[in-house]
mmCIF file of C-alpha atoms in Angstrom:
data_model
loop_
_atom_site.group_PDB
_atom_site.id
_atom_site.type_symbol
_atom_site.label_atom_id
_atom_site.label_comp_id
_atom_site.label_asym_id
_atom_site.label_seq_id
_atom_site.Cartn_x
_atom_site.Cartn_y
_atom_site.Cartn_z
ATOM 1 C CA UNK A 1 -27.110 -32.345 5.481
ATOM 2 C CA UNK A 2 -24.121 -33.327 2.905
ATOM 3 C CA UNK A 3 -24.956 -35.627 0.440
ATOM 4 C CA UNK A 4 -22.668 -36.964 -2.373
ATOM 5 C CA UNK A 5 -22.832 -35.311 -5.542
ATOM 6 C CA UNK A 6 -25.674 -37.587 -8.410
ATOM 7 C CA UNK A 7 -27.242 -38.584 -5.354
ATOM 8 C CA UNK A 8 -30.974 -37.390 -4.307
ATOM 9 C CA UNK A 9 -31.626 -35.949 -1.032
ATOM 10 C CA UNK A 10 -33.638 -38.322 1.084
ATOM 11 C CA UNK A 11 -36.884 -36.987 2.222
ATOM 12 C CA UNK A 12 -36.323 -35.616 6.070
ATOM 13 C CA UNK A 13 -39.776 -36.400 6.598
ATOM 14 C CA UNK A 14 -42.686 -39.445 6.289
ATOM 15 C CA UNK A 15 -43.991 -39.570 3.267
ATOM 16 C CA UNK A 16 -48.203 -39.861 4.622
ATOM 17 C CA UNK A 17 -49.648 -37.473 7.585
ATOM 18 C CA UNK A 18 -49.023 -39.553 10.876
ATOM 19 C CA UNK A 19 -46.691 -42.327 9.252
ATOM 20 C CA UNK A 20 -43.539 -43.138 11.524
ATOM 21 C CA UNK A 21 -39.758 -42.501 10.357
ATOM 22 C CA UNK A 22 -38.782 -46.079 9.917
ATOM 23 C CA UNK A 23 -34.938 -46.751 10.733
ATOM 24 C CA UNK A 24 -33.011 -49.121 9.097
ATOM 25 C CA UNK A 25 -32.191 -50.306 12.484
ATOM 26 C CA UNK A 26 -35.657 -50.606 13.591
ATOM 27 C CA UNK A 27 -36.717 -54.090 14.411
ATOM 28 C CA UNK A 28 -39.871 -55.629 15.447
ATOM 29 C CA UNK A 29 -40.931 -59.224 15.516
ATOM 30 C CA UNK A 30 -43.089 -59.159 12.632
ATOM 31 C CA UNK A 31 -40.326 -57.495 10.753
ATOM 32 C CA UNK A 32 -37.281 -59.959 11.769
ATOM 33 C CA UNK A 33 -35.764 -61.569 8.696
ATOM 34 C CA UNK A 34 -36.816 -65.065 8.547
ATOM 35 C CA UNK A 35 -34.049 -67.625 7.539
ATOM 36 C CA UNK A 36 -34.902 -68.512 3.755
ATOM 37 C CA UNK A 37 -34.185 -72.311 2.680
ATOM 38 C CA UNK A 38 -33.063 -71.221 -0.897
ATOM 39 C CA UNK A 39 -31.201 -67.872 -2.233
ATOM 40 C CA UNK A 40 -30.956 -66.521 -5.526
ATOM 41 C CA UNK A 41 -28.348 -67.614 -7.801
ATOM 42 C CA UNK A 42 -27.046 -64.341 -8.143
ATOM 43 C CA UNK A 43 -27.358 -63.476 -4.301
ATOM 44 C CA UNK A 44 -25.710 -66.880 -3.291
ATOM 45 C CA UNK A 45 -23.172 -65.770 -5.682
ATOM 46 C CA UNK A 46 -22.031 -62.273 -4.255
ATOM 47 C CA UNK A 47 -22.972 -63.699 -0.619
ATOM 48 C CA UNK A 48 -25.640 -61.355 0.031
ATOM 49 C CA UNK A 49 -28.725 -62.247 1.993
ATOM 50 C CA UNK A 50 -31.563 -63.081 -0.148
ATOM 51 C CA UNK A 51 -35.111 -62.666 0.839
ATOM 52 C CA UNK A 52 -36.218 -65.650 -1.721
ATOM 53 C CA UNK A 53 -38.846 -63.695 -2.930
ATOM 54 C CA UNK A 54 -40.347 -65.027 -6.523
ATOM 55 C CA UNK A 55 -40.388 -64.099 -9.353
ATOM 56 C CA UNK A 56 -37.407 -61.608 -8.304
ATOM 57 C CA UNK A 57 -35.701 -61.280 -4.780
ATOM 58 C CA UNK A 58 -35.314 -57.818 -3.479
ATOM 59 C CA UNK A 59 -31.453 -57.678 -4.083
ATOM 60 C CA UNK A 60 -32.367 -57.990 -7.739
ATOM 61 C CA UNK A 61 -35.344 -56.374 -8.355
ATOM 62 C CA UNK A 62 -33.313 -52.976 -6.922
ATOM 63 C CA UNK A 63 -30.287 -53.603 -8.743
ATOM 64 C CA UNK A 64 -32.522 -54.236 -12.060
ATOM 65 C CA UNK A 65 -30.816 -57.753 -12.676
ATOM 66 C CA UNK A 66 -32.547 -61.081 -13.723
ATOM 67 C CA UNK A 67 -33.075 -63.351 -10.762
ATOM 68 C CA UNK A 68 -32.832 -67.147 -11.094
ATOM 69 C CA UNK A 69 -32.928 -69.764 -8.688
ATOM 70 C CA UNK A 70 -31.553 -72.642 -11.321
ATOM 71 C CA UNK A 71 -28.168 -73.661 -9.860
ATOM 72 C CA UNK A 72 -28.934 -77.044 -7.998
ATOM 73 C CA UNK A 73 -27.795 -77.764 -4.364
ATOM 74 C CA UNK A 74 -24.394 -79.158 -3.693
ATOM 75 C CA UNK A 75 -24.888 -82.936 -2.165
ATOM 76 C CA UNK A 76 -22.962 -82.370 1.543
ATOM 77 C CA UNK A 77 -20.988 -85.358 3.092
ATOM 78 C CA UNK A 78 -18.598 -87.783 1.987
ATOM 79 C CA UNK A 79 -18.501 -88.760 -1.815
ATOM 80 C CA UNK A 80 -21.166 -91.763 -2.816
ATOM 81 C CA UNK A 81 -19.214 -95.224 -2.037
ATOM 82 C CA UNK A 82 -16.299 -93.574 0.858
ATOM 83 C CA UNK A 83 -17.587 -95.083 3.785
ATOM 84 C CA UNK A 84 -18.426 -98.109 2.357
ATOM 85 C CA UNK A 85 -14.703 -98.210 1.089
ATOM 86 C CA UNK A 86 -13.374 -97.531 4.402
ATOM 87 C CA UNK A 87 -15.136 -100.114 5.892
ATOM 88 C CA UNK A 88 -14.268 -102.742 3.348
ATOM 89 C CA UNK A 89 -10.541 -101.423 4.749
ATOM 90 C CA UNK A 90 -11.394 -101.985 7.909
ATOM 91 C CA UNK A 91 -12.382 -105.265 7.171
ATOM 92 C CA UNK A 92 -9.328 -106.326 5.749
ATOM 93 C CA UNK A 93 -6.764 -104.951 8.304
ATOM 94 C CA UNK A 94 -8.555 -106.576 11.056
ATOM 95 C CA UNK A 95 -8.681 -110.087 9.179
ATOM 96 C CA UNK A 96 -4.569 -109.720 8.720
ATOM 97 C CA UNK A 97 -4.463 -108.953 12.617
ATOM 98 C CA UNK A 98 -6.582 -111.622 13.266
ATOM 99 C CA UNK A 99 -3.782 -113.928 10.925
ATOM 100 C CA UNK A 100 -0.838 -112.218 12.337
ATOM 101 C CA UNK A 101 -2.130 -112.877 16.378
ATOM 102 C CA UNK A 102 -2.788 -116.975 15.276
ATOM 103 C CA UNK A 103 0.827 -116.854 14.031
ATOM 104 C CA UNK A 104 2.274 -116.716 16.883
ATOM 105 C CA UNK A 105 5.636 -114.945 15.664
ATOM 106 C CA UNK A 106 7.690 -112.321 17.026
ATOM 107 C CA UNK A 107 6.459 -109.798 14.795
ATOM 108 C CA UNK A 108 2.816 -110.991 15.867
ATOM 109 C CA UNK A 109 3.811 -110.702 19.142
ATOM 110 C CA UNK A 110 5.649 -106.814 18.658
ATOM 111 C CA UNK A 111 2.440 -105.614 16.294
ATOM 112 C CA UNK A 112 -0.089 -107.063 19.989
ATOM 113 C CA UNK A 113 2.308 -104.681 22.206
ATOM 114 C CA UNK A 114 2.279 -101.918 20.225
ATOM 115 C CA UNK A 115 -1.457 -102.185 19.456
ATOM 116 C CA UNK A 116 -2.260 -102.806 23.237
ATOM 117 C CA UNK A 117 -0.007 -99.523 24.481
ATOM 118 C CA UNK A 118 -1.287 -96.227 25.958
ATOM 119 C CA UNK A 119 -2.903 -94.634 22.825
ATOM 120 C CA UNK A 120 -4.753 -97.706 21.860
ATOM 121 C CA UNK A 121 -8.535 -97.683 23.360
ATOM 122 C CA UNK A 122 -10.786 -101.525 23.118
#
């Protein structure tokens, strides 16, 4: 078997009388990696999975590093007050329609047919 040089051999053979050669491939259902709500720091970090196991995840623990789970989730969506700003928007375009259609004018008139064309949906 070639092995690189610093490395230890890895035992060919189970460590206990009648224990099974576990694969790194081997799966079972107890065994299947459960999704984990809340990596490491560190893990999240180097995008490695995390097994979210306290005080220190398995990543760490075999790498000899600190584990901390301090850095605070990222709010997801749109920024505090952005739909209520596009709405206020809203609001306003469709009160100057509303003035342009009781105008009566040509341009009120051109803005109706170009709002009621192919690509506009009611």
């Amino acid at each position: 078997m070639d092995r690189s040089p610093g490395l230890p051999a890895l035992p060919d053979t189970p460590s206990s009388p009648g224990a099974e050669p576990q694969s790194p491939h081997a799966h079972s259902a107890d065994s299947k990696r459960l999704r984990v709500s809340r990596a490491c720091d560190r893990c999240r970090r180097k995008k490695v999975k995390c097994d979210a196991r306290r005080p220190v995840c398995n990543h760490c623990e075999a790498l000899s590093l600190s584990c901390t789970y301090l850095d605070t989730a990222k709010k997801r969506g749109p920024p505090k007050g952005y739909i209520e700003a596009i709405e206020n928007r809203l609001h306003k375009v469709e009160e100057l329609l509303k003035d342009l259609v009781l105008a009566d004018s040509s341009a009120a008139r051109h803005v109706l047919k170009a709002l009621q064309g192919p690509d506009f949906d009611d």
